[in-house]
Amino acid sequence: MAHAQTGRLNEGERTVGEALTLNPRFAEGWRARGLMLMHLGRHEEALVCLDSALALQPDFPEALSARAEVVGELTKAKDQLAIIDGALARDPEDAARWNSRGGLLAGMGRPEEALVSFDRALSIRPDFVEALCNRATLLLETNRLDSALTCFDAVLAIEPGLAIGWNNRGNTLAKMQRFEEAATSYDRALAIRPEFAEAMENRDFALFTLGRNTRSPAKYMRGLFDEFAAHYDDTMLEKLKYRAHLHVRAMAMRVLPRLVPPWRILDLGCGTGLVGVAFQDLAVGGRLDGIDISPRMIDAARSRGIYDDVILGDLETVLAESDASYDLIVSADTMTYFGDLAPAFAGVAKRLEPGGFYLFASEAKAGDGWEQTKVHRFRHSEVYLRAEAERASLKFVDIMECTLRREENDPVFGFAVALQKPAERQDEYL
């Protein structure tokens, strides 16, 4: 789902297909694959997937509505195809209609016939950029990557100022695992169209894959957690033995000057509300707010009925722009999606009242600095955490080694950390 949400529908469709070979009775997987195929324009294949989802779960509302949309698109496409075929019978040298026919056939999940139509259009007009671009895109979608790259190069040789061509060339290279070259293609797209959001996000993801980002891309996180929300608690607590929220609460018991309400508390990356539940007793008579980047996580958190407010947004941005203040800010499985913690710590310092605390969990790294892990999370050293706290004018109060969760049956080691914003008077410190 993260691939799909970052514009890599083909990669997402392939990956969820692999998941379905492991568990073919996963109705949500069939629904997700059907949606990806629908957005790729492969409606007949999408219909098969959605029917598979409904065979497993007949009352699956999202699959039912998606199926209705796919059937409508297929019916419309078949009607349009009949009209185009009639026109081509009268004028078989109409390149534009052959191109349109190819687009319809691709959308109906008939890629070989679509390629024949695009080739027919190009035999009439060899420099027909739209048909050439459509052909290249279809080759990309059907995993004929070398041919797709050659075709995109031909497009750009004719029209080098075509931003979408550079973006799609980058997508082809990314799918070939040639992320350096992909990033260069995205740079070319952005040089032509600086506000090209898809190219920005694709470039961000390519650099993230190369381990060169200072944090997880926002769109990546949004897509990942939107699809994770429905089964987050079960997966994290039962399958991964997630305990970070409990370690953060244990740290509170070690360092907070009082363990009675009321506190004004902000939960960063609140997710479904696991941390909020762990701290709701301290917020009685005070306030408990949450921030999360995922709309579906926000919905899940809101449904618990424990938050006064839940804010949808990227935490770095919200912390920098908000004017609310808190006695206590907490986060558990959140700092693991940020490498460079300077913006987050600066935002926390801005939002804490003097004497207020920030309690959080982080994956542990030996030595100094931070690093990106093989599963695209980040871990931080104690040396780094202390340095960034000092840079943000936050007092480093305490650190506790702990096990955050399991990953491939191995423990993931981390820290629970307590920082404090200096009080206005020295005698008000802990």
Short mmCIF file of C-alpha atoms in Angstrom, two decimals:
data_model
loop_
_atom_site.label_atom_id
_atom_site.label_comp_id
_atom_site.label_asym_id
_atom_site.label_seq_id
_atom_site.Cartn_x
_atom_site.Cartn_y
_atom_site.Cartn_z
CA MET A 1 0.00 0.00 0.00
CA ALA A 2 2.90 2.34 0.66
CA HIS A 3 4.13 1.71 -2.91
CA ALA A 4 0.65 2.45 -4.27
CA GLN A 5 0.28 5.61 -2.20
CA THR A 6 3.60 6.91 -3.51
CA GLY A 7 2.59 6.45 -7.13
CA ARG A 8 4.10 2.97 -7.61
CA LEU A 9 0.86 1.19 -8.41
CA ASN A 10 2.58 -1.51 -10.42
CA GLU A 11 4.96 -2.31 -7.59
CA GLY A 12 2.12 -2.23 -5.08
CA GLU A 13 0.01 -4.55 -7.21
CA ARG A 14 2.91 -6.97 -7.60
CA THR A 15 3.67 -6.95 -3.87
CA VAL A 16 0.08 -7.49 -2.74
CA GLY A 17 -0.07 -10.30 -5.32
CA GLU A 18 2.85 -11.94 -3.51
CA ALA A 19 0.97 -11.55 -0.22
CA LEU A 20 -2.06 -13.25 -1.76
CA THR A 21 0.00 -16.26 -2.81
CA LEU A 22 0.82 -16.68 0.90
CA ASN A 23 -2.77 -16.15 2.02
CA PRO A 24 -5.32 -16.42 -0.82
CA ARG A 25 -8.18 -16.04 1.66
CA PHE A 26 -7.19 -12.45 2.52
CA ALA A 27 -10.26 -10.54 1.31
CA GLU A 28 -8.75 -7.12 2.04
CA GLY A 29 -5.75 -8.06 -0.10
CA TRP A 30 -7.99 -8.93 -3.07
CA ARG A 31 -9.87 -5.65 -2.59
CA ALA A 32 -6.61 -3.66 -2.43
CA ARG A 33 -5.23 -5.39 -5.52
CA GLY A 34 -8.49 -4.75 -7.37
CA LEU A 35 -8.32 -1.04 -6.52
CA MET A 36 -4.73 -0.80 -7.73
CA LEU A 37 -5.62 -2.52 -11.00
CA MET A 38 -8.62 -0.23 -11.39
CA HIS A 39 -6.40 2.84 -10.98
CA LEU A 40 -3.97 1.32 -13.47
CA GLY A 41 -6.87 1.09 -15.91
CA ARG A 42 -6.80 -2.74 -15.99
CA HIS A 43 -10.51 -3.09 -15.33
CA GLU A 44 -11.08 -6.69 -16.33
CA GLU A 45 -8.31 -7.90 -14.01
CA ALA A 46 -9.64 -5.58 -11.28
CA LEU A 47 -13.07 -7.18 -11.63
CA VAL A 48 -11.61 -10.66 -11.08
CA CYS A 49 -9.86 -9.49 -7.90
CA LEU A 50 -12.93 -7.76 -6.51
CA ASP A 51 -15.04 -10.84 -7.23
CA SER A 52 -12.47 -12.87 -5.28
CA ALA A 53 -12.78 -10.47 -2.33
CA LEU A 54 -16.56 -10.73 -2.40
CA ALA A 55 -16.49 -14.52 -2.64
CA LEU A 56 -14.63 -14.50 0.67
CA GLN A 57 -16.60 -11.66 2.26
CA PRO A 58 -19.95 -11.08 0.48
CA ASP A 59 -20.88 -8.05 2.64
CA PHE A 60 -17.59 -6.18 2.01
CA PRO A 61 -18.91 -2.63 1.28
CA GLU A 62 -15.67 -1.18 -0.14
CA ALA A 63 -15.31 -4.12 -2.52
CA LEU A 64 -18.98 -3.86 -3.57
CA SER A 65 -18.69 -0.16 -4.40
CA ALA A 66 -15.38 -0.65 -6.25
CA ARG A 67 -16.89 -3.50 -8.27
CA ALA A 68 -19.83 -1.32 -9.30
CA GLU A 69 -17.42 1.38 -10.47
CA VAL A 70 -15.32 -1.12 -12.45
CA VAL A 71 -18.40 -2.63 -14.14
CA GLY A 72 -19.54 0.86 -15.14
CA GLU A 73 -16.14 1.68 -16.60
CA LEU A 74 -16.01 -1.60 -18.52
CA THR A 75 -19.49 -1.11 -19.98
CA LYS A 76 -18.62 2.41 -21.08
CA ALA A 77 -15.32 1.24 -22.57
CA LYS A 78 -16.98 -1.51 -24.60
CA ASP A 79 -19.50 0.96 -26.01
CA GLN A 80 -16.71 3.39 -26.92
CA LEU A 81 -14.67 0.61 -28.51
CA ALA A 82 -17.56 -0.32 -30.79
CA ILE A 83 -17.86 3.31 -31.92
CA ILE A 84 -14.10 3.60 -32.60
CA ASP A 85 -14.00 0.31 -34.50
CA GLY A 86 -16.84 1.55 -36.70
CA ALA A 87 -14.96 4.76 -37.47
CA LEU A 88 -11.71 2.88 -38.22
CA ALA A 89 -13.56 0.61 -40.65
CA ARG A 90 -14.35 3.76 -42.63
CA ASP A 91 -10.91 5.39 -42.18
CA PRO A 92 -8.18 2.89 -41.17
CA GLU A 93 -5.45 5.57 -41.44
CA ASP A 94 -6.75 7.66 -38.51
CA ALA A 95 -3.78 7.58 -36.11
CA ALA A 96 -5.62 9.41 -33.33
CA ARG A 97 -8.38 6.80 -33.27
CA TRP A 98 -5.87 3.93 -33.19
CA ASN A 99 -4.29 5.65 -30.18
CA SER A 100 -7.68 6.00 -28.49
CA ARG A 101 -8.45 2.37 -29.25
CA GLY A 102 -5.17 1.37 -27.61
CA GLY A 103 -6.03 3.35 -24.50
CA LEU A 104 -9.45 1.68 -24.21
CA LEU A 105 -8.02 -1.80 -24.67
CA ALA A 106 -5.33 -1.15 -22.07
CA GLY A 107 -8.04 -0.05 -19.65
CA MET A 108 -10.01 -3.20 -20.35
CA GLY A 109 -7.02 -5.35 -19.42
CA ARG A 110 -6.15 -6.36 -22.99
CA PRO A 111 -2.53 -5.12 -23.20
CA GLU A 112 -1.42 -7.10 -26.27
CA GLU A 113 -4.28 -5.77 -28.40
CA ALA A 114 -3.59 -2.31 -27.00
CA LEU A 115 0.06 -2.49 -28.09
CA VAL A 116 -1.02 -3.50 -31.60
CA SER A 117 -3.25 -0.42 -31.74
CA PHE A 118 -0.49 1.91 -30.52
CA ASP A 119 1.91 0.39 -33.04
CA ARG A 120 -0.65 0.94 -35.79
CA ALA A 121 -0.98 4.61 -34.77
CA LEU A 122 2.81 4.99 -34.83
CA SER A 123 3.14 3.31 -38.21
CA ILE A 124 0.92 6.09 -39.56
CA ARG A 125 2.56 8.90 -37.52
CA PRO A 126 6.01 7.85 -36.23
CA ASP A 127 6.41 11.09 -34.23
CA PHE A 128 2.98 10.80 -32.53
CA VAL A 129 4.19 11.61 -29.00
CA GLU A 130 0.93 10.78 -27.24
CA ALA A 131 0.77 7.30 -28.77
CA LEU A 132 4.46 6.73 -28.08
CA CYS A 133 4.01 7.82 -24.47
CA ASN A 134 0.95 5.58 -24.06
CA ARG A 135 2.88 2.66 -25.50
CA ALA A 136 5.80 3.30 -23.13
CA THR A 137 3.45 3.50 -20.14
CA LEU A 138 1.78 0.22 -21.05
CA LEU A 139 5.16 -1.47 -21.42
CA LEU A 140 6.02 -0.18 -17.94
CA GLU A 141 2.74 -1.43 -16.50
CA THR A 142 3.28 -4.89 -18.00
CA ASN A 143 6.85 -5.10 -16.68
CA ARG A 144 8.63 -4.94 -20.05
CA LEU A 145 11.02 -2.50 -18.50
CA ASP A 146 13.86 -2.42 -21.03
CA SER A 147 11.39 -1.79 -23.83
CA ALA A 148 9.57 0.82 -21.72
CA LEU A 149 12.82 2.70 -21.07
CA THR A 150 13.72 2.66 -24.77
CA CYS A 151 10.25 3.95 -25.59
CA PHE A 152 10.38 6.77 -23.01
CA ASP A 153 13.80 7.75 -24.38
CA ALA A 154 12.21 7.95 -27.83
CA VAL A 155 9.43 10.17 -26.43
CA LEU A 156 11.94 12.51 -24.82
CA ALA A 157 14.11 12.65 -27.91
CA ILE A 158 11.10 14.13 -29.74
CA GLU A 159 9.82 16.28 -26.86
CA PRO A 160 12.55 16.83 -24.23
CA GLY A 161 10.40 19.35 -22.36
CA LEU A 162 7.72 16.77 -21.47
CA ALA A 163 7.77 16.63 -17.66
CA ILE A 164 5.45 13.63 -17.41
CA GLY A 165 7.79 11.74 -19.75
CA TRP A 166 10.77 12.34 -17.44
CA ASN A 167 8.65 11.37 -14.43
CA ASN A 168 7.54 8.11 -16.03
CA ARG A 169 11.07 7.39 -17.21
CA GLY A 170 12.07 7.78 -13.56
CA ASN A 171 9.33 5.34 -12.55
CA THR A 172 10.71 2.81 -15.03
CA LEU A 173 14.23 3.16 -13.67
CA ALA A 174 12.95 2.91 -10.09
CA LYS A 175 11.19 -0.32 -10.94
CA MET A 176 14.48 -1.56 -12.38
CA GLN A 177 16.08 -0.71 -8.98
CA ARG A 178 18.19 1.99 -10.67
CA PHE A 179 17.27 4.63 -8.11
CA GLU A 180 20.21 6.99 -8.77
CA GLU A 181 19.16 7.35 -12.40
CA ALA A 182 15.52 7.53 -11.38
CA ALA A 183 16.25 10.49 -9.11
CA THR A 184 18.03 12.22 -12.00
CA SER A 185 14.96 11.75 -14.22
CA TYR A 186 12.71 13.17 -11.51
CA ASP A 187 15.08 16.14 -11.25
CA ARG A 188 14.64 16.73 -14.99
CA ALA A 189 10.84 16.62 -14.58
CA LEU A 190 11.01 19.14 -11.73
CA ALA A 191 13.33 21.44 -13.67
CA ILE A 192 10.56 21.69 -16.27
CA ARG A 193 7.64 21.79 -13.80
CA PRO A 194 8.87 22.82 -10.33
CA GLU A 195 5.43 22.27 -8.76
CA PHE A 196 5.00 18.76 -10.20
CA ALA A 197 3.79 17.07 -6.98
CA GLU A 198 3.99 13.49 -8.26
CA ALA A 199 7.58 13.94 -9.41
CA MET A 200 8.48 15.50 -6.05
CA GLU A 201 7.02 12.55 -4.19
CA ASN A 202 8.64 10.03 -6.53
CA ARG A 203 12.03 11.71 -6.13
CA ASP A 204 11.57 11.75 -2.36
CA PHE A 205 10.83 8.03 -2.38
CA ALA A 206 13.82 7.25 -4.62
CA LEU A 207 16.14 9.11 -2.25
CA PHE A 208 14.45 7.41 0.72
CA THR A 209 15.11 4.02 -0.87
CA LEU A 210 18.74 5.04 -1.35
CA GLY A 211 18.93 5.95 2.34
CA ARG A 212 19.46 9.65 1.68
CA ASN A 213 16.37 11.17 3.26
CA THR A 214 16.42 12.65 6.72
CA ARG A 215 12.92 11.29 7.40
CA SER A 216 10.19 9.10 5.93
CA PRO A 217 8.26 10.84 3.12
CA ALA A 218 4.91 12.17 4.31
CA LYS A 219 2.94 10.49 1.54
CA TYR A 220 4.66 7.18 2.26
CA MET A 221 3.63 7.36 5.92
CA ARG A 222 0.08 8.44 5.11
CA GLY A 223 -0.46 5.57 2.70
CA LEU A 224 1.23 3.03 4.96
CA PHE A 225 -0.84 3.87 8.02
CA ASP A 226 -4.12 4.46 6.24
CA GLU A 227 -4.08 0.80 5.21
CA PHE A 228 -2.60 -0.34 8.54
CA ALA A 229 -5.27 1.36 10.67
CA ALA A 230 -7.90 -1.39 10.47
CA HIS A 231 -5.61 -4.06 11.94
CA TYR A 232 -2.95 -1.92 13.65
CA ASP A 233 -3.69 -2.88 17.25
CA ASP A 234 -3.92 -6.60 16.55
CA THR A 235 -0.78 -6.68 14.40
CA MET A 236 1.32 -4.56 16.72
CA LEU A 237 0.21 -5.91 20.09
CA GLU A 238 -0.31 -9.58 19.29
CA LYS A 239 1.93 -10.38 16.31
CA LEU A 240 4.82 -7.96 16.86
CA LYS A 241 4.58 -7.84 20.68
CA TYR A 242 4.73 -4.05 20.56
CA ARG A 243 5.38 -2.48 23.97
CA ALA A 244 6.82 0.97 23.25
CA HIS A 245 3.76 2.75 24.65
CA LEU A 246 4.16 0.88 27.95
CA HIS A 247 7.85 1.80 28.19
CA VAL A 248 6.98 5.46 27.67
CA ARG A 249 4.44 5.20 30.51
CA ALA A 250 7.06 3.49 32.68
CA MET A 251 9.39 6.41 32.00
CA ALA A 252 6.63 8.77 33.14
CA MET A 253 6.49 6.93 36.46
CA ARG A 254 10.27 7.40 36.82
CA VAL A 255 10.55 11.10 36.08
CA LEU A 256 7.28 13.02 36.37
CA PRO A 257 7.10 15.11 39.56
CA ARG A 258 3.51 13.97 40.10
CA LEU A 259 1.36 11.15 38.75
CA VAL A 260 -1.99 12.76 39.38
CA PRO A 261 -4.12 14.84 36.98
CA PRO A 262 -4.69 17.29 35.51
CA TRP A 263 -2.07 17.42 32.77
CA ARG A 264 -2.35 18.97 29.33
CA ILE A 265 -0.95 16.23 27.08
CA LEU A 266 -0.11 16.04 23.37
CA ASP A 267 0.31 12.62 21.72
CA LEU A 268 2.61 12.85 18.67
CA GLY A 269 1.78 10.26 15.99
CA CYS A 270 -1.19 9.14 18.05
CA GLY A 271 -2.14 6.33 15.64
CA THR A 272 -5.12 4.39 16.95
CA GLY A 273 -4.62 5.80 20.45
CA LEU A 274 -2.49 3.23 22.27
CA VAL A 275 -0.34 5.90 23.90
CA GLY A 276 -3.41 7.99 24.63
CA VAL A 277 -4.97 5.10 26.55
CA ALA A 278 -1.74 4.71 28.56
CA PHE A 279 -1.86 8.40 29.58
CA GLN A 280 -5.56 9.22 29.69
CA ASP A 281 -5.68 9.02 33.51
CA LEU A 282 -3.26 11.96 33.76
CA ALA A 283 -5.39 14.08 31.42
CA VAL A 284 -8.56 13.95 33.56
CA GLY A 285 -9.57 17.56 34.16
CA GLY A 286 -6.82 18.69 31.78
CA ARG A 287 -6.50 17.96 28.08
CA LEU A 288 -5.44 15.12 25.76
CA ASP A 289 -4.81 15.98 22.09
CA GLY A 290 -3.31 13.90 19.30
CA ILE A 291 -1.56 14.49 15.97
CA ASP A 292 -1.33 11.96 13.15
CA ILE A 293 -0.62 12.07 9.42
CA SER A 294 -3.09 9.30 8.53
CA PRO A 295 -6.82 10.13 8.20
CA ARG A 296 -7.79 6.54 9.03
CA MET A 297 -5.59 6.50 12.12
CA ILE A 298 -7.22 9.76 13.18
CA ASP A 299 -10.65 8.14 12.77
CA ALA A 300 -9.55 5.16 14.88
CA ALA A 301 -8.13 7.41 17.59
CA ARG A 302 -11.26 9.55 17.64
CA SER A 303 -13.46 6.49 18.01
CA ARG A 304 -11.85 5.70 21.39
CA GLY A 305 -13.47 8.83 22.82
CA ILE A 306 -10.42 9.77 24.91
CA TYR A 307 -9.02 12.73 22.93
CA ASP A 308 -10.22 16.29 23.23
CA ASP A 309 -8.88 17.00 19.74
CA VAL A 310 -7.10 14.99 17.05
CA ILE A 311 -5.20 16.97 14.44
CA LEU A 312 -4.55 15.65 10.93
CA GLY A 313 -1.13 16.69 9.68
CA ASP A 314 2.60 16.17 9.59
CA LEU A 315 3.88 16.60 13.13
CA GLU A 316 6.88 18.76 12.18
CA THR A 317 4.56 21.21 10.43
CA VAL A 318 1.87 21.18 13.12
CA LEU A 319 4.37 21.70 15.94
CA ALA A 320 5.99 24.61 14.09
CA GLU A 321 2.72 26.33 13.22
CA SER A 322 0.46 25.65 16.21
CA ASP A 323 0.21 28.03 19.16
CA ALA A 324 -1.10 25.48 21.70
CA SER A 325 1.06 24.59 24.72
CA TYR A 326 1.26 21.46 26.86
CA ASP A 327 2.64 20.21 30.14
CA LEU A 328 3.54 16.83 28.66
CA ILE A 329 4.22 15.62 25.11
CA VAL A 330 4.49 11.88 24.45
CA SER A 331 5.23 9.60 21.49
CA ALA A 332 6.01 5.91 21.09
CA ASP A 333 6.37 4.48 17.57
CA THR A 334 6.85 7.90 15.95
CA MET A 335 10.44 9.12 16.13
CA THR A 336 11.39 5.91 14.28
CA TYR A 337 10.10 7.57 11.08
CA PHE A 338 12.45 10.55 11.45
CA GLY A 339 16.22 10.46 11.11
CA ASP A 340 17.08 14.09 11.75
CA LEU A 341 15.19 14.92 14.96
CA ALA A 342 16.13 18.61 15.04
CA PRO A 343 12.81 19.88 13.54
CA ALA A 344 10.72 17.66 15.84
CA PHE A 345 12.69 18.59 18.97
CA ALA A 346 12.50 22.28 18.09
CA GLY A 347 8.73 21.98 17.67
CA VAL A 348 8.41 20.13 20.97
CA ALA A 349 10.43 22.83 22.76
CA LYS A 350 8.15 25.44 21.26
CA ARG A 351 4.97 23.71 22.44
CA LEU A 352 6.04 22.70 25.97
CA GLU A 353 5.31 24.89 28.94
CA PRO A 354 8.41 25.75 31.02
CA GLY A 355 9.13 22.71 33.16
CA GLY A 356 7.16 20.47 30.79
CA PHE A 357 8.33 17.02 29.67
CA TYR A 358 8.75 15.17 26.39
CA LEU A 359 8.69 11.38 26.80
CA PHE A 360 9.32 9.23 23.73
CA ALA A 361 10.67 5.95 22.41
CA SER A 362 13.35 5.50 19.77
CA GLU A 363 15.08 2.52 18.18
CA ALA A 364 18.60 2.22 19.59
CA LYS A 365 21.83 2.64 17.63
CA ALA A 366 25.33 2.03 18.93
CA GLY A 367 27.98 4.73 18.63
CA ASP A 368 26.77 8.12 17.50
CA GLY A 369 24.46 9.68 14.91
CA TRP A 370 21.38 8.08 13.34
CA GLU A 371 20.80 5.61 10.52
CA GLN A 372 18.05 4.26 8.30
CA THR A 373 17.24 0.57 8.76
CA LYS A 374 16.60 -2.03 6.07
CA VAL A 375 12.83 -1.70 6.69
CA HIS A 376 12.93 2.07 6.13
CA ARG A 377 12.74 3.14 9.74
CA PHE A 378 15.34 5.12 11.67
CA ARG A 379 17.36 4.41 14.79
CA HIS A 380 19.23 6.90 16.98
CA SER A 381 22.20 6.71 19.30
CA GLU A 382 22.15 8.01 22.86
CA VAL A 383 24.97 10.39 21.89
CA TYR A 384 22.83 11.82 19.10
CA LEU A 385 19.72 12.12 21.29
CA ARG A 386 21.64 14.02 23.95
CA ALA A 387 23.20 16.36 21.39
CA GLU A 388 19.88 17.17 19.71
CA ALA A 389 18.18 17.73 23.05
CA GLU A 390 20.89 20.22 23.99
CA ARG A 391 20.59 21.93 20.61
CA ALA A 392 16.85 22.35 21.17
CA SER A 393 17.49 23.71 24.70
CA LEU A 394 15.84 20.68 26.29
CA LYS A 395 17.28 19.08 29.41
CA PHE A 396 18.16 15.38 29.04
CA VAL A 397 16.52 13.89 32.14
CA ASP A 398 16.66 10.10 31.77
CA ILE A 399 17.07 7.20 29.34
CA MET A 400 16.02 3.57 29.69
CA GLU A 401 16.96 0.63 27.47
CA CYS A 402 14.00 -1.49 26.41
CA THR A 403 12.60 -3.83 23.74
CA LEU A 404 10.09 -1.98 21.56
CA ARG A 405 8.65 -4.87 19.52
CA ARG A 406 9.72 -7.90 17.50
CA GLU A 407 10.70 -7.91 13.83
CA GLU A 408 11.05 -11.24 11.98
CA ASN A 409 10.91 -12.82 15.46
CA ASP A 410 13.95 -10.86 16.64
CA PRO A 411 13.72 -8.21 19.38
CA VAL A 412 14.01 -4.58 18.31
CA PHE A 413 15.98 -2.75 20.97
CA GLY A 414 15.33 0.85 21.80
CA PHE A 415 15.30 3.62 24.34
CA ALA A 416 12.60 5.31 26.36
CA VAL A 417 13.77 8.89 26.84
CA ALA A 418 12.72 11.81 29.00
CA LEU A 419 13.50 15.43 28.09
CA GLN A 420 12.39 18.55 29.93
CA LYS A 421 12.01 22.16 28.94
CA PRO A 422 13.88 24.30 31.46
CA ALA A 423 11.64 25.97 34.00
CA GLU A 424 11.69 29.71 34.37
CA ARG A 425 13.29 29.36 37.80
CA GLN A 426 16.13 26.98 38.66
CA ASP A 427 14.33 25.65 41.79
CA GLU A 428 11.43 24.45 39.62
CA TYR A 429 13.61 21.83 37.91
CA LEU A 430 13.08 18.16 38.68
#
